Amino acid sequence: MKIVVVGGGGREHAIIKSIKKNPNVEKIYALPGNGGIAMDAECVDIGATELERIVEFAKSNDIDYAVVAPDDPLVMGLVDMLESEGIPCFGPSKDAAIIEGSKAFSKELMKKYGIPTAEYEIFDSPEAAYDYVETCSIPVVVKADGLALGKGVIIAESREDAKNAIKSIMEDKAFGKSGDMIVIEEFLEGPEVSVLSFTDGNTLIPMVSSMDHKRALDDDKGLNTGGMGTIAPNPYYTEEVAEICREEIFLPTMIAMNREGRRFKGCLYFGLMITKDGPKVIEYNCRFGDPETQVVLPLLKSDLLDIMINVTNETLDEAEVIFDGGAACCVIMASNGYPGSYEKGYEITLPPDDSDANGNIFIAGAKLSDDGKLLTNGGRVLGVTETAETLEDAISKAYNTVSKVHFDNAFYRSDIGRRALMKK
Ligand code: AMP
Ligand code: GLY
C-alpha cells in the first residue's frame, strides 16, 4: 500500500513509525513531514493546509490510503475532498471535525445530550461578554470559538483579565475569525486526563490514558505550550473513573454525533478534568493529541494501520486493539526560549542506533541541511519516549536517553511524570 500522512510534527512521526510496521506498506509520503521524518518516509513539500495540492498529489501518485493528522485540514474538509476522489482516509469529515473546530458547537452538543462539562455562556458580541464578566464568579475561562493553535484559552484570575481576554479575542482579533464568537465558562479544578479513542461511529475503543504537561517550566510554572511531555497511563484515570467516562461521556458523545447527522470516524480525543463532582469534558479534539500520541502509540501492541482501516470501513468491532500493560514517558526537548522567540539552525545529534537507548525519538521541529545534517528548526524540536514495566522506570529511561541527545540551546522540563508518581 502507498500511504500519505498529512502533517509534519512529532505526532506525525510517531504515527509514521507505527504505520511502517505493517507488512503491506510499500511507501509512506509525509506532507510536508520534516527533516527527522525524512528518515522514515518520503517528505514532499506540500503544506498540511494546501488541500487542493494534497488531493492532486494523492491522485497522481496512486495513493491507497491517507491519514490526516492535524486539526486545520480536518476542520477545512480535507477528508471529504480525498474521499470524493475515491481515496479512503483516516480522520473525520468536515461535519464531524466541528467538534473541535467550534467550541460553541461542542458546548451546545454537551448541553443537549447531558454530557458533563463546565457551565458556560456563548457570546457573539463583546458588549454582552463584558457585561457578563462584571458579575460572574472568578476565576473564569475565556475561549475563542475556533481553532487558535492551542492558545485560544485564557484563564482569567480577575474581571480585568477577563475583559482583556475578551478584547484581545473579539476586538483585536488575536486569532482572526476564530474569535468571532467566544465561550466563557466556569473554572474547574482537578487533575487532567487525556483519552484518545478510535471510533467508527458504531464502536468506540478508548486508548491508554495519558497526562500532558502544558506549562513550559518545572512544577507547572511558566507559559502554556503545545505540551512539554506526557506519561501514560494516567494514574488519576482509575478503573472507576474509566467506567464513568465510558458511560457518561464517550458513548454519549459518539451517539450524539450520530443523532446530529455528524458521524465521527477517526481519533476522538477527550480532554477531561476529574473534578470532585466526577469527570467533565474540558475539550474535544478531532484528532490524535500531541504529545499524547508520542506515549500512546509506543504502547500499542496491535497494528495501527489495520485499526485505522477498520475505522474507515466501519468494522472497528472486528479490530484487535491491545495496549502493553506497561508505562511510557515522553520528554519534549525544545529550543531555549520556546514558547517565546528562540534561535534555530543548531545541529542535532541523536544516540547511535546500537546504543542502549532504545527510545522512540520523534522529530518535530527539524530540517535537513544541504549536506544532510539534522538542524533544529522549531520550538519543540523532538520528543524522547521510553517504555518500561513501571512509570518510574519509563521516566528514568527517558531522561537517560535525553542525556544522549544533543543540540545547542536545548531546553526541557526535568519533572515530567513527577505529579503522576505522587498519586497514591
Ligand atoms: P485547551 O487549549 O482547550 O486544551 O485548554 C488549555 C488548558 O486550559 C486545558 O488543558 C486546561 O488546563 C485549561 N482549561 C480549559 N478549560 C478550563 C476550565 N473550564 N477550567 C479550568 N481549566 C481549564
Ligand atoms: N496535547 C493537546 C492537544 O493535542 O491538543
Tab-separated table of C-alpha atoms and ligand atoms in Angstrom:
chain	number	residue	atom	x	y	z
A	1	MET	CA	0.000	0.000	0.000
A	2	LYS	CA	1.027	3.559	-0.652
A	3	ILE	CA	0.153	5.850	2.211
A	4	VAL	CA	0.056	9.598	2.668
A	5	VAL	CA	0.356	11.090	6.140
A	6	VAL	CA	-0.621	14.755	6.272
A	7	GLY	CA	1.260	16.814	8.868
A	8	GLY	CA	4.817	17.364	9.994
A	9	GLY	CA	5.296	17.200	13.767
A	10	GLY	CA	6.207	14.715	16.476
A	11	ARG	CA	2.725	13.222	16.351
A	12	GLU	CA	3.048	12.515	12.651
A	13	HIS	CA	6.477	10.975	13.172
A	14	ALA	CA	5.006	8.661	15.823
A	15	ILE	CA	2.122	7.725	13.509
A	16	ILE	CA	4.513	7.037	10.623
A	17	LYS	CA	6.818	4.870	12.747
A	18	SER	CA	3.794	2.812	13.811
A	19	ILE	CA	2.293	2.515	10.348
A	20	LYS	CA	5.650	1.429	8.942
A	21	LYS	CA	5.428	-1.776	10.950
A	22	ASN	CA	2.556	-3.006	8.782
A	23	PRO	CA	3.965	-5.501	6.239
A	24	ASN	CA	1.584	-4.304	3.500
A	25	VAL	CA	3.056	-0.808	3.478
A	26	GLU	CA	5.348	-0.214	0.493
A	27	LYS	CA	5.725	3.535	0.713
A	28	ILE	CA	4.833	6.383	3.028
A	29	TYR	CA	4.774	10.015	1.935
A	30	ALA	CA	4.704	12.758	4.566
A	31	LEU	CA	3.135	16.080	3.524
A	32	PRO	CA	5.118	18.086	4.451
A	33	GLY	CA	6.920	15.937	7.074
A	34	ASN	CA	10.198	17.319	8.433
A	35	GLY	CA	13.927	16.626	8.431
A	36	GLY	CA	13.572	13.861	11.014
A	37	ILE	CA	10.512	12.253	9.484
A	38	ALA	CA	12.619	12.004	6.318
A	39	MET	CA	14.397	9.041	7.984
A	40	ASP	CA	11.122	7.099	7.883
A	41	ALA	CA	9.104	8.482	4.968
A	42	GLU	CA	9.492	10.467	1.777
A	43	CYS	CA	8.758	14.081	2.621
A	44	VAL	CA	7.006	16.161	-0.018
A	45	ASP	CA	6.973	19.926	0.204
A	46	ILE	CA	3.206	20.398	0.359
A	47	GLY	CA	1.766	22.111	3.423
A	48	ALA	CA	-0.926	20.446	5.528
A	49	THR	CA	-3.494	23.105	4.598
A	50	GLU	CA	-2.774	23.136	0.850
A	51	LEU	CA	-5.836	20.982	0.321
A	52	GLU	CA	-6.006	21.077	-3.470
A	53	ARG	CA	-2.334	20.214	-3.821
A	54	ILE	CA	-2.682	17.330	-1.371
A	55	VAL	CA	-5.595	15.865	-3.323
A	56	GLU	CA	-3.703	16.324	-6.604
A	57	PHE	CA	-0.651	14.592	-5.129
A	58	ALA	CA	-2.701	11.684	-3.822
A	59	LYS	CA	-4.426	11.205	-7.173
A	60	SER	CA	-1.301	11.381	-9.285
A	61	ASN	CA	0.667	9.034	-7.022
A	62	ASP	CA	-1.971	6.281	-6.766
A	63	ILE	CA	-2.275	6.652	-3.024
A	64	ASP	CA	-4.233	3.839	-1.375
A	65	TYR	CA	-4.860	5.424	1.997
A	66	ALA	CA	-4.437	8.821	3.654
A	67	VAL	CA	-4.053	9.698	7.310
A	68	VAL	CA	-4.939	13.310	8.068
A	69	ALA	CA	-3.392	14.141	11.437
A	70	PRO	CA	-3.631	17.911	12.171
A	71	ASP	CA	-6.772	19.831	13.134
A	72	ASP	CA	-6.786	22.505	10.391
A	73	PRO	CA	-7.059	20.296	7.306
A	74	LEU	CA	-9.657	18.147	9.097
A	75	VAL	CA	-11.773	21.169	10.020
A	76	MET	CA	-11.320	22.531	6.470
A	77	GLY	CA	-12.700	19.313	4.974
A	78	LEU	CA	-9.669	17.525	3.511
A	79	VAL	CA	-11.113	14.086	4.294
A	80	ASP	CA	-14.287	14.868	2.325
A	81	MET	CA	-12.199	16.076	-0.628
A	82	LEU	CA	-9.961	12.985	-0.662
A	83	GLU	CA	-12.861	10.589	-0.239
A	84	SER	CA	-14.758	12.189	-3.091
A	85	GLU	CA	-11.769	11.276	-5.268
A	86	GLY	CA	-12.016	7.692	-4.035
A	87	ILE	CA	-9.107	7.849	-1.603
A	88	PRO	CA	-10.010	6.277	1.739
A	89	CYS	CA	-8.881	8.240	4.787
A	90	PHE	CA	-8.365	8.087	8.496
A	91	GLY	CA	-9.912	11.196	10.022
A	92	PRO	CA	-13.336	12.750	10.458
A	93	SER	CA	-15.362	14.535	7.790
A	94	LYS	CA	-15.701	18.306	7.972
A	95	ASP	CA	-19.152	17.944	9.538
A	96	ALA	CA	-17.743	15.815	12.345
A	97	ALA	CA	-14.482	17.751	12.832
A	98	ILE	CA	-16.574	20.698	14.018
A	99	ILE	CA	-16.484	19.015	17.425
A	100	GLU	CA	-13.018	20.568	17.696
A	101	GLY	CA	-13.482	23.366	15.157
A	102	SER	CA	-16.157	25.167	17.167
A	103	LYS	CA	-16.179	25.245	20.940
A	104	ALA	CA	-19.677	26.765	20.812
A	105	PHE	CA	-20.809	23.686	18.855
A	106	SER	CA	-19.214	21.249	21.289
A	107	LYS	CA	-20.630	23.019	24.351
A	108	GLU	CA	-24.153	23.042	22.852
A	109	LEU	CA	-23.779	19.360	21.966
A	110	MET	CA	-22.819	18.503	25.540
A	111	LYS	CA	-25.677	20.538	26.956
A	112	LYS	CA	-28.226	18.973	24.601
A	113	TYR	CA	-27.121	15.414	25.379
A	114	GLY	CA	-26.382	15.829	29.097
A	115	ILE	CA	-22.625	15.212	28.818
A	116	PRO	CA	-20.821	16.597	31.888
A	117	THR	CA	-18.816	19.757	31.207
A	118	ALA	CA	-18.200	23.200	32.731
A	119	GLU	CA	-21.177	25.610	32.875
A	120	TYR	CA	-20.867	28.213	30.132
A	121	GLU	CA	-22.306	31.051	28.084
A	122	ILE	CA	-21.679	31.788	24.398
A	123	PHE	CA	-21.241	35.354	23.131
A	124	ASP	CA	-21.108	36.795	19.637
A	125	SER	CA	-20.733	40.391	20.739
A	126	PRO	CA	-18.076	41.823	23.041
A	127	GLU	CA	-20.555	44.126	24.846
A	128	ALA	CA	-22.628	41.240	26.206
A	129	ALA	CA	-19.452	39.402	27.171
A	130	TYR	CA	-18.110	42.435	29.073
A	131	ASP	CA	-21.434	42.699	30.945
A	132	TYR	CA	-21.322	39.023	31.837
A	133	VAL	CA	-17.860	39.119	33.392
A	134	GLU	CA	-18.932	42.026	35.642
A	135	THR	CA	-20.901	39.595	37.781
A	136	CYS	CA	-19.793	36.013	37.023
A	137	SER	CA	-17.652	34.083	39.501
A	138	ILE	CA	-13.875	34.440	39.202
A	139	PRO	CA	-11.618	32.801	38.060
A	140	VAL	CA	-13.393	32.313	34.752
A	141	VAL	CA	-12.237	30.787	31.485
A	142	VAL	CA	-12.476	32.684	28.191
A	143	LYS	CA	-12.182	30.622	24.999
A	144	ALA	CA	-12.100	31.594	21.355
A	145	ASP	CA	-14.726	29.563	19.477
A	146	GLY	CA	-12.489	28.385	16.649
A	147	LEU	CA	-9.002	26.915	16.220
A	148	ALA	CA	-6.254	29.047	17.749
A	149	LEU	CA	-3.078	26.950	17.760
A	150	GLY	CA	-3.821	25.877	21.337
A	151	LYS	CA	-3.603	29.493	22.510
A	152	GLY	CA	-7.252	30.466	22.477
A	153	VAL	CA	-7.973	29.579	26.121
A	154	ILE	CA	-7.367	32.194	28.788
A	155	ILE	CA	-7.861	31.521	32.481
A	156	ALA	CA	-8.793	34.926	33.916
A	157	GLU	CA	-7.975	35.381	37.584
A	158	SER	CA	-9.710	38.772	37.727
A	159	ARG	CA	-12.520	40.648	35.956
A	160	GLU	CA	-9.857	42.865	34.438
A	161	ASP	CA	-8.060	39.835	32.953
A	162	ALA	CA	-11.355	38.505	31.628
A	163	LYS	CA	-12.090	41.820	29.908
A	164	ASN	CA	-8.608	41.912	28.414
A	165	ALA	CA	-9.122	38.398	27.095
A	166	ILE	CA	-12.457	39.340	25.509
A	167	LYS	CA	-10.886	42.427	23.948
A	168	SER	CA	-7.918	40.533	22.583
A	169	ILE	CA	-10.016	37.711	21.099
A	170	MET	CA	-13.128	39.567	19.901
A	171	GLU	CA	-11.968	43.103	19.188
A	172	ASP	CA	-8.244	42.841	18.414
A	173	LYS	CA	-8.891	39.523	16.638
A	174	ALA	CA	-5.785	37.856	18.070
A	175	PHE	CA	-6.942	34.598	16.432
A	176	GLY	CA	-8.722	36.106	13.427
A	177	LYS	CA	-12.192	34.764	12.669
A	178	SER	CA	-11.767	32.100	15.347
A	179	GLY	CA	-12.658	34.869	17.778
A	180	ASP	CA	-15.968	35.953	16.175
A	181	MET	CA	-17.645	34.017	18.961
A	182	ILE	CA	-16.384	33.164	22.421
A	183	VAL	CA	-17.320	30.734	25.144
A	184	ILE	CA	-16.993	31.927	28.730
A	185	GLU	CA	-17.042	29.061	31.160
A	186	GLU	CA	-16.816	28.019	34.758
A	187	PHE	CA	-13.321	27.353	36.086
A	188	LEU	CA	-12.958	23.697	37.008
A	189	GLU	CA	-10.366	22.134	39.256
A	190	GLY	CA	-8.850	18.677	39.393
A	191	PRO	CA	-6.284	16.528	37.632
A	192	GLU	CA	-6.454	16.478	33.838
A	193	VAL	CA	-6.540	13.299	31.813
A	194	SER	CA	-6.307	12.869	28.047
A	195	VAL	CA	-8.068	9.912	26.494
A	196	LEU	CA	-7.691	9.290	22.775
A	197	SER	CA	-10.140	6.851	21.251
A	198	PHE	CA	-10.719	5.055	17.994
A	199	THR	CA	-14.280	5.295	16.786
A	200	ASP	CA	-16.141	4.447	13.591
A	201	GLY	CA	-19.469	5.780	14.829
A	202	ASN	CA	-20.675	2.323	15.900
A	203	THR	CA	-17.909	1.253	18.245
A	204	LEU	CA	-15.633	3.374	20.407
A	205	ILE	CA	-12.406	1.968	21.824
A	206	PRO	CA	-10.505	4.185	24.270
A	207	MET	CA	-6.714	4.031	24.054
A	208	VAL	CA	-4.451	4.015	27.083
A	209	SER	CA	-4.965	7.235	29.093
A	210	SER	CA	-2.255	9.877	29.327
A	211	MET	CA	-1.230	13.104	31.046
A	212	ASP	CA	0.078	16.140	29.207
A	213	HIS	CA	2.380	18.744	30.812
A	214	LYS	CA	1.379	22.005	29.171
A	215	ARG	CA	3.397	24.582	31.074
A	216	ALA	CA	6.891	25.455	29.925
A	217	LEU	CA	8.678	25.113	33.270
A	218	ASP	CA	9.012	22.605	36.104
A	219	ASP	CA	6.250	22.484	38.731
A	220	ASP	CA	3.740	23.621	36.105
A	221	LYS	CA	5.124	27.146	36.039
A	222	GLY	CA	5.680	29.415	33.057
A	223	LEU	CA	3.691	29.887	29.895
A	224	ASN	CA	1.359	27.409	28.273
A	225	THR	CA	2.972	25.468	25.439
A	226	GLY	CA	1.909	22.863	22.919
A	227	GLY	CA	2.990	20.285	25.543
A	228	MET	CA	6.386	19.657	27.181
A	229	GLY	CA	5.935	15.971	27.884
A	230	THR	CA	3.480	13.184	28.542
A	231	ILE	CA	3.160	9.977	30.513
A	232	ALA	CA	0.834	7.024	30.103
A	233	PRO	CA	-1.175	5.555	31.663
A	234	ASN	CA	-2.528	8.416	33.771
A	235	PRO	CA	-2.860	7.209	37.393
A	236	TYR	CA	-5.825	9.534	38.015
A	237	TYR	CA	-7.785	7.609	35.405
A	238	THR	CA	-8.763	4.733	37.660
A	239	GLU	CA	-10.981	1.825	36.570
A	240	GLU	CA	-13.861	3.538	38.298
A	241	VAL	CA	-13.284	6.852	36.507
A	242	ALA	CA	-12.866	4.991	33.215
A	243	GLU	CA	-16.234	3.311	33.655
A	244	ILE	CA	-17.977	6.632	34.387
A	245	CYS	CA	-16.294	8.233	31.360
A	246	ARG	CA	-17.354	5.405	29.111
A	247	GLU	CA	-20.998	5.550	30.188
A	248	GLU	CA	-21.456	9.289	30.672
A	249	ILE	CA	-19.037	10.818	28.173
A	250	PHE	CA	-17.535	8.590	25.480
A	251	LEU	CA	-20.531	6.622	24.241
A	252	PRO	CA	-22.983	9.521	24.687
A	253	THR	CA	-20.675	11.705	22.563
A	254	MET	CA	-20.479	9.115	19.792
A	255	ILE	CA	-24.263	8.694	19.831
A	256	ALA	CA	-24.862	12.446	19.984
A	257	MET	CA	-22.739	12.986	16.875
A	258	ASN	CA	-24.697	10.275	15.047
A	259	ARG	CA	-28.010	11.852	16.054
A	260	GLU	CA	-26.796	15.207	14.769
A	261	GLY	CA	-26.003	13.601	11.424
A	262	ARG	CA	-22.291	14.088	12.056
A	263	ARG	CA	-20.987	10.535	12.450
A	264	PHE	CA	-17.444	10.791	13.772
A	265	LYS	CA	-14.868	8.415	12.277
A	266	GLY	CA	-11.249	8.693	13.328
A	267	CYS	CA	-9.486	9.505	16.569
A	268	LEU	CA	-11.744	11.328	19.003
A	269	TYR	CA	-9.764	12.931	21.814
A	270	PHE	CA	-11.346	13.627	25.175
A	271	GLY	CA	-9.633	16.252	27.335
A	272	LEU	CA	-11.065	15.539	30.767
A	273	MET	CA	-10.853	17.030	34.206
A	274	ILE	CA	-11.516	14.743	37.166
A	275	THR	CA	-13.404	17.170	39.404
A	276	LYS	CA	-14.820	16.439	42.842
A	277	ASP	CA	-18.189	16.060	41.097
A	278	GLY	CA	-16.801	13.482	38.678
A	279	PRO	CA	-15.115	13.620	35.269
A	280	LYS	CA	-16.039	16.517	32.996
A	281	VAL	CA	-15.093	17.351	29.414
A	282	ILE	CA	-12.680	20.272	29.057
A	283	GLU	CA	-12.333	19.898	25.306
A	284	TYR	CA	-12.760	17.558	22.398
A	285	ASN	CA	-10.166	17.228	19.671
A	286	CYS	CA	-10.962	15.620	16.339
A	287	ARG	CA	-7.517	14.020	16.027
A	288	PHE	CA	-4.590	12.425	17.820
A	289	GLY	CA	-3.215	14.751	20.522
A	290	ASP	CA	0.370	15.871	20.513
A	291	PRO	CA	2.444	14.929	22.532
A	292	GLU	CA	-0.058	12.345	23.861
A	293	THR	CA	0.365	10.272	20.695
A	294	GLN	CA	4.077	10.035	21.454
A	295	VAL	CA	3.344	7.920	24.559
A	296	VAL	CA	0.158	6.199	23.436
A	297	LEU	CA	1.373	4.673	20.156
A	298	PRO	CA	4.605	3.184	21.594
A	299	LEU	CA	2.338	1.242	23.996
A	300	LEU	CA	0.050	-0.018	21.216
A	301	LYS	CA	0.785	-3.686	20.561
A	302	SER	CA	-1.773	-4.119	17.773
A	303	ASP	CA	-1.246	-2.909	14.224
A	304	LEU	CA	-2.128	0.785	13.905
A	305	LEU	CA	-2.824	0.765	10.170
A	306	ASP	CA	-5.148	-2.244	10.482
A	307	ILE	CA	-7.115	-0.439	13.179
A	308	MET	CA	-7.293	2.717	11.069
A	309	ILE	CA	-8.594	0.799	8.075
A	310	ASN	CA	-11.191	-0.866	10.290
A	311	VAL	CA	-12.324	2.598	11.392
A	312	THR	CA	-12.622	3.710	7.762
A	313	ASN	CA	-14.579	0.578	6.839
A	314	GLU	CA	-16.809	0.885	9.917
A	315	THR	CA	-15.682	-2.525	11.132
A	316	LEU	CA	-13.906	-1.368	14.275
A	317	ASP	CA	-15.753	-4.066	16.251
A	318	GLU	CA	-13.589	-6.598	14.378
A	319	ALA	CA	-10.284	-4.875	15.121
A	320	GLU	CA	-7.757	-6.007	17.671
A	321	VAL	CA	-6.767	-3.046	19.860
A	322	ILE	CA	-4.368	-4.154	22.590
A	323	PHE	CA	-2.077	-1.989	24.661
A	324	ASP	CA	1.018	-3.028	26.525
A	325	GLY	CA	0.417	-3.268	30.267
A	326	GLY	CA	3.479	-1.098	30.963
A	327	ALA	CA	4.057	2.630	31.049
A	328	ALA	CA	5.599	5.285	28.816
A	329	CYS	CA	7.179	8.697	29.319
A	330	CYS	CA	7.870	11.285	26.628
A	331	VAL	CA	10.128	14.264	27.340
A	332	ILE	CA	9.939	17.094	24.807
A	333	MET	CA	13.252	18.763	24.036
A	334	ALA	CA	12.640	22.332	22.922
A	335	SER	CA	14.675	25.325	21.791
A	336	ASN	CA	15.521	27.621	24.685
A	337	GLY	CA	13.034	30.498	24.679
A	338	TYR	CA	10.052	28.469	23.488
A	339	PRO	CA	7.101	29.247	23.579
A	340	GLY	CA	8.509	32.757	23.032
A	341	SER	CA	11.195	33.519	20.477
A	342	TYR	CA	14.141	31.177	20.081
A	343	GLU	CA	17.097	30.560	17.794
A	344	LYS	CA	17.258	27.721	15.316
A	345	GLY	CA	19.692	26.026	12.966
A	346	TYR	CA	21.718	24.076	15.558
A	347	GLU	CA	22.900	20.594	14.686
A	348	ILE	CA	21.111	17.735	16.461
A	349	THR	CA	22.997	14.575	17.359
A	350	LEU	CA	20.967	11.508	18.252
A	351	PRO	CA	22.191	8.419	20.123
A	352	PRO	CA	23.568	5.818	17.691
A	353	ASP	CA	21.056	3.128	16.714
A	354	ASP	CA	23.037	0.470	18.536
A	355	SER	CA	23.291	2.398	21.812
A	356	ASP	CA	21.468	1.120	24.883
A	357	ALA	CA	18.997	3.946	24.405
A	358	ASN	CA	16.157	2.108	22.719
A	359	GLY	CA	13.933	5.151	22.776
A	360	ASN	CA	11.476	6.207	20.220
A	361	ILE	CA	12.701	9.615	19.169
A	362	PHE	CA	10.033	11.603	17.372
A	363	ILE	CA	11.237	14.646	15.489
A	364	ALA	CA	9.021	17.733	15.365
A	365	GLY	CA	10.971	20.917	14.588
A	366	ALA	CA	13.979	19.959	12.489
A	367	LYS	CA	15.173	20.184	8.916
A	368	LEU	CA	17.942	18.610	6.916
A	369	SER	CA	20.808	20.821	5.772
A	370	ASP	CA	22.165	20.560	2.209
A	371	ASP	CA	24.893	18.257	3.494
A	372	GLY	CA	22.417	16.000	5.319
A	373	LYS	CA	22.762	17.265	8.871
A	374	LEU	CA	19.703	17.432	11.098
A	375	LEU	CA	19.230	21.013	12.311
A	376	THR	CA	16.820	22.489	14.846
A	377	ASN	CA	14.017	24.333	13.105
A	378	GLY	CA	11.239	24.889	15.615
A	379	GLY	CA	10.215	25.493	19.199
A	380	ARG	CA	9.509	21.905	20.095
A	381	VAL	CA	12.389	20.078	18.444
A	382	LEU	CA	11.776	16.440	19.339
A	383	GLY	CA	10.230	14.046	21.818
A	384	VAL	CA	12.085	11.217	23.512
A	385	THR	CA	9.841	8.337	24.566
A	386	GLU	CA	10.776	5.294	26.591
A	387	THR	CA	8.558	2.464	27.740
A	388	ALA	CA	9.038	0.174	30.731
A	389	GLU	CA	7.106	-2.038	33.114
A	390	THR	CA	6.631	0.820	35.556
A	391	LEU	CA	6.219	4.545	35.140
A	392	GLU	CA	9.219	5.160	37.384
A	393	ASP	CA	11.458	3.137	35.067
A	394	ALA	CA	9.990	4.717	31.930
A	395	ILE	CA	10.763	8.168	33.323
A	396	SER	CA	14.342	7.367	34.254
A	397	LYS	CA	14.968	5.643	30.915
A	398	ALA	CA	13.523	8.640	29.051
A	399	TYR	CA	15.785	11.101	30.884
A	400	ASN	CA	18.751	8.807	30.318
A	401	THR	CA	18.089	8.916	26.574
A	402	VAL	CA	17.552	12.674	26.709
A	403	SER	CA	21.081	12.976	28.109
A	404	LYS	CA	22.359	11.336	24.902
A	405	VAL	CA	20.617	13.750	22.545
A	406	HIS	CA	22.487	16.965	21.916
A	407	PHE	CA	21.852	20.309	20.325
A	408	ASP	CA	22.840	23.804	21.403
A	409	ASN	CA	20.251	25.738	23.371
A	410	ALA	CA	18.278	22.583	24.224
A	411	PHE	CA	15.695	23.031	26.919
A	412	TYR	CA	13.366	20.540	28.612
A	413	ARG	CA	11.416	20.045	31.799
A	414	SER	CA	13.068	17.844	34.383
A	415	ASP	CA	9.858	16.794	36.158
A	416	ILE	CA	7.778	15.019	33.515
A	417	GLY	CA	5.742	12.365	35.346
A	418	ARG	CA	6.572	13.576	38.843
A	419	ARG	CA	2.993	14.528	39.651
A	420	ALA	CA	1.766	11.197	38.337
A	421	LEU	CA	4.220	9.374	40.599
A	422	MET	CA	2.916	11.292	43.605
A	423	LYS	CA	-0.611	9.921	43.093
A	424	LYS	CA	-1.224	7.267	45.714
B	1	AMP	P1	-7.302	23.746	25.627
B	1	AMP	O1	-6.442	24.613	24.755
B	1	AMP	O2	-8.757	23.792	25.297
B	1	AMP	O3	-6.705	22.382	25.783
B	1	AMP	O4	-7.216	24.374	27.089
B	1	AMP	C1	-5.962	24.599	27.620
B	1	AMP	C2	-5.973	24.325	29.085
B	1	AMP	O5	-6.781	25.279	29.754
B	1	AMP	C3	-6.571	22.981	29.488
B	1	AMP	O6	-5.685	21.921	29.352
B	1	AMP	C4	-6.907	23.262	30.937
B	1	AMP	O7	-5.739	23.136	31.738
B	1	AMP	C5	-7.301	24.703	30.922
B	1	AMP	N1	-8.776	24.824	30.932
B	1	AMP	C6	-9.599	24.837	29.874
B	1	AMP	N2	-10.876	24.958	30.294
B	1	AMP	C7	-10.855	25.011	31.635
B	1	AMP	C8	-11.853	25.134	32.658
B	1	AMP	N3	-13.148	25.235	32.368
B	1	AMP	N4	-11.442	25.154	33.936
B	1	AMP	C9	-10.130	25.074	34.243
B	1	AMP	N5	-9.148	24.965	33.344
B	1	AMP	C10	-9.495	24.931	32.051
B	2	GLY	N1	-1.944	17.934	23.749
B	2	GLY	C1	-3.143	18.584	23.470
B	2	GLY	C2	-3.509	18.651	22.044
B	2	GLY	O1	-3.010	17.927	21.212
B	2	GLY	O2	-4.353	19.465	21.717
